[in-house]
PDB file of C-alpha atoms in Angstrom:
ATOM      1  CA  PRO A   1      93.064 161.232  38.952  1.00  0.00           C
ATOM      2  CA  SER A   2      95.004 160.417  42.630  1.00  0.00           C
ATOM      3  CA  SER A   3      96.970 157.671  43.594  1.00  0.00           C
ATOM      4  CA  THR A   4      94.060 157.207  45.670  1.00  0.00           C
ATOM      5  CA  GLY A   5      91.561 156.783  43.778  1.00  0.00           C
ATOM      6  CA  ASP A   6      93.027 154.754  41.504  1.00  0.00           C
ATOM      7  CA  ALA A   7      94.012 152.406  43.969  1.00  0.00           C
ATOM      8  CA  LYS A   8      90.674 152.116  45.286  1.00  0.00           C
ATOM      9  CA  ALA A   9      89.650 151.345  41.553  1.00  0.00           C
ATOM     10  CA  ALA A  10      92.401 148.776  40.935  1.00  0.00           C
ATOM     11  CA  VAL A  11      91.733 146.971  44.578  1.00  0.00           C
ATOM     12  CA  GLU A  12      87.887 146.932  43.762  1.00  0.00           C
ATOM     13  CA  TYR A  13      88.760 145.226  40.586  1.00  0.00           C
ATOM     14  CA  LEU A  14      91.165 142.669  41.882  1.00  0.00           C
ATOM     15  CA  LEU A  15      88.189 141.616  44.607  1.00  0.00           C
ATOM     16  CA  THR A  16      86.256 140.726  41.347  1.00  0.00           C
ATOM     17  CA  LEU A  17      88.816 138.503  40.740  1.00  0.00           C
ATOM     18  CA  ASN A  18      88.382 137.251  43.683  1.00  0.00           C
ATOM     19  CA  VAL A  19      91.946 138.061  44.877  1.00  0.00           C
ATOM     20  CA  THR A  20      93.471 137.279  48.063  1.00  0.00           C
ATOM     21  CA  HIS A  21      96.920 137.599  47.969  1.00  0.00           C
ATOM     22  CA  LEU A  22      98.937 140.721  46.107  1.00  0.00           C
ATOM     23  CA  GLY A  23     102.362 141.694  45.243  1.00  0.00           C
ATOM     24  CA  ILE A  24     102.975 145.089  44.869  1.00  0.00           C
ATOM     25  CA  ILE A  25     106.646 145.337  42.999  1.00  0.00           C
ATOM     26  CA  TYR A  26     107.623 149.534  42.992  1.00  0.00           C
ATOM     27  CA  ILE A  27     110.323 151.727  42.304  1.00  0.00           C
ATOM     28  CA  ARG A  28     111.937 153.471  45.189  1.00  0.00           C
ATOM     29  CA  ASP A  29     110.792 157.051  44.438  1.00  0.00           C
ATOM     30  CA  SER A  30     108.265 159.077  46.196  1.00  0.00           C
ATOM     31  CA  TYR A  31     105.908 158.234  43.009  1.00  0.00           C
ATOM     32  CA  GLY A  32     106.083 154.642  43.918  1.00  0.00           C
ATOM     33  CA  LEU A  33     106.021 154.908  47.351  1.00  0.00           C
ATOM     34  CA  THR A  34     103.281 157.137  47.129  1.00  0.00           C
ATOM     35  CA  TYR A  35     101.442 154.706  45.092  1.00  0.00           C
ATOM     36  CA  ARG A  36     102.531 151.260  47.154  1.00  0.00           C
ATOM     37  CA  LYS A  37     101.184 153.440  50.568  1.00  0.00           C
ATOM     38  CA  ALA A  38      97.401 154.272  48.574  1.00  0.00           C
ATOM     39  CA  LEU A  39      97.417 150.346  47.206  1.00  0.00           C
ATOM     40  CA  GLN A  40      98.590 148.433  50.726  1.00  0.00           C
ATOM     41  CA  SER A  41      95.743 151.083  52.330  1.00  0.00           C
ATOM     42  CA  ALA A  42      93.040 150.288  49.833  1.00  0.00           C
ATOM     43  CA  ALA A  43      93.700 146.665  50.328  1.00  0.00           C
ATOM     44  CA  LYS A  44      93.907 146.789  54.147  1.00  0.00           C
ATOM     45  CA  GLY A  45      91.200 144.117  55.312  1.00  0.00           C
ATOM     46  CA  LYS A  46      90.751 142.638  51.843  1.00  0.00           C
ATOM     47  CA  ILE A  47      93.647 141.577  49.913  1.00  0.00           C
ATOM     48  CA  ASP A  48      96.858 140.696  51.839  1.00  0.00           C
ATOM     49  CA  THR A  49      99.721 142.646  50.581  1.00  0.00           C
ATOM     50  CA  MET A  50     103.804 141.893  50.479  1.00  0.00           C
ATOM     51  CA  THR A  51     105.987 144.505  48.966  1.00  0.00           C
ATOM     52  CA  PHE A  52     108.838 144.332  46.749  1.00  0.00           C
ATOM     53  CA  SER A  53     110.935 147.375  46.074  1.00  0.00           C
ATOM     54  CA  TYR A  54     113.783 147.901  43.387  1.00  0.00           C
ATOM     55  CA  ALA A  55     116.423 151.402  43.368  1.00  0.00           C
ATOM     56  CA  TRP A  56     116.236 153.434  39.961  1.00  0.00           C
ATOM     57  CA  SER A  57     119.183 153.295  38.262  1.00  0.00           C
ATOM     58  CA  SER A  58     120.370 155.560  34.664  1.00  0.00           C
ATOM     59  CA  ASP A  59     122.558 152.662  34.081  1.00  0.00           C
ATOM     60  CA  PRO A  60     120.368 150.173  32.196  1.00  0.00           C
ATOM     61  CA  GLU A  61     122.284 146.940  33.318  1.00  0.00           C
ATOM     62  CA  GLU A  62     122.522 148.386  36.669  1.00  0.00           C
ATOM     63  CA  ARG A  63     118.907 148.784  36.781  1.00  0.00           C
ATOM     64  CA  GLN A  64     118.120 145.488  35.171  1.00  0.00           C
ATOM     65  CA  ILE A  65     119.842 143.658  38.186  1.00  0.00           C
ATOM     66  CA  LEU A  66     117.901 145.744  40.529  1.00  0.00           C
ATOM     67  CA  MET A  67     114.554 144.443  38.693  1.00  0.00           C
ATOM     68  CA  LEU A  68     115.593 141.008  38.817  1.00  0.00           C
ATOM     69  CA  ASN A  69     116.140 141.228  42.556  1.00  0.00           C
ATOM     70  CA  GLY A  70     112.764 142.700  43.358  1.00  0.00           C
ATOM     71  CA  LEU A  71     111.197 140.523  40.879  1.00  0.00           C
ATOM     72  CA  GLN A  72     112.951 136.797  42.462  1.00  0.00           C
ATOM     73  CA  GLN A  73     111.879 138.444  46.033  1.00  0.00           C
ATOM     74  CA  LEU A  74     108.083 138.688  44.682  1.00  0.00           C
ATOM     75  CA  LYS A  75     108.775 134.975  42.568  1.00  0.00           C
ATOM     76  CA  LYS A  76     109.511 133.384  45.896  1.00  0.00           C
ATOM     77  CA  SER A  77     106.557 134.873  47.685  1.00  0.00           C
ATOM     78  CA  ARG A  78     104.528 132.134  45.240  1.00  0.00           C
ATOM     79  CA  PHE A  79     101.835 135.115  44.971  1.00  0.00           C
ATOM     80  CA  ARG A  80      99.973 134.870  41.433  1.00  0.00           C
ATOM     81  CA  TYR A  81      99.203 138.438  41.294  1.00  0.00           C
ATOM     82  CA  PHE A  82     101.252 141.682  41.451  1.00  0.00           C
ATOM     83  CA  PHE A  83     100.969 144.964  41.066  1.00  0.00           C
ATOM     84  CA  ALA A  84     103.960 146.873  39.381  1.00  0.00           C
ATOM     85  CA  VAL A  85     103.965 150.877  40.020  1.00  0.00           C
ATOM     86  CA  VAL A  86     106.976 151.743  37.704  1.00  0.00           C
ATOM     87  CA  PRO A  87     107.621 153.989  34.990  1.00  0.00           C
ATOM     88  CA  GLY A  88     106.248 153.380  31.788  1.00  0.00           C
ATOM     89  CA  LYS A  89     109.352 152.984  30.122  1.00  0.00           C
ATOM     90  CA  HIS A  90     110.480 150.547  32.496  1.00  0.00           C
ATOM     91  CA  TYR A  91     107.443 148.885  32.273  1.00  0.00           C
ATOM     92  CA  ASP A  92     108.298 146.228  28.870  1.00  0.00           C
ATOM     93  CA  GLU A  93     111.772 145.467  30.658  1.00  0.00           C
ATOM     94  CA  LEU A  94     109.932 144.452  33.901  1.00  0.00           C
ATOM     95  CA  MET A  95     107.641 142.280  32.265  1.00  0.00           C
ATOM     96  CA  GLU A  96     109.775 140.859  29.801  1.00  0.00           C
ATOM     97  CA  LEU A  97     111.902 140.175  33.162  1.00  0.00           C
ATOM     98  CA  ALA A  98     109.442 138.583  35.147  1.00  0.00           C
ATOM     99  CA  TYR A  99     108.757 136.615  32.031  1.00  0.00           C
ATOM    100  CA  GLU A 100     111.782 135.098  31.360  1.00  0.00           C
ATOM    101  CA  ILE A 101     111.941 134.342  35.376  1.00  0.00           C
ATOM    102  CA  GLY A 102     108.453 133.049  35.498  1.00  0.00           C
ATOM    103  CA  ILE A 103     106.555 134.677  37.006  1.00  0.00           C
TER     104      ILE A 103
END
C-alpha cells in the first residue's frame, strides 16, 4: 500500500474514535516527510494536525536526545493522540521515551 492509502485509512479510523487533534511525530527522512504530508493531506478539514520531527542519528545517545526533543514538543501541545512515523527499529525506543515523559 502507498503512504497515501495508509494515511487515508488511519485518518478514517481516527475519525471513528472522534479524534479532533492529532500530533504527528516523524523522522526527518524521505519516508517520514512523505508519510507526514500524506497524513496531513488526509486529515485536512477533518482533524487538526501538528507536526514534530527528529533528525536521524546512528549514535544511540544522540538519537535518544533528538527523539526526546521532538516528544517534549509534542507533550507541550497537550494533544491526546499522536501518530509516529518512525522506522520499526526505533518504535520501541520512541514509545519508551514517550512513556517516561508522561505522554
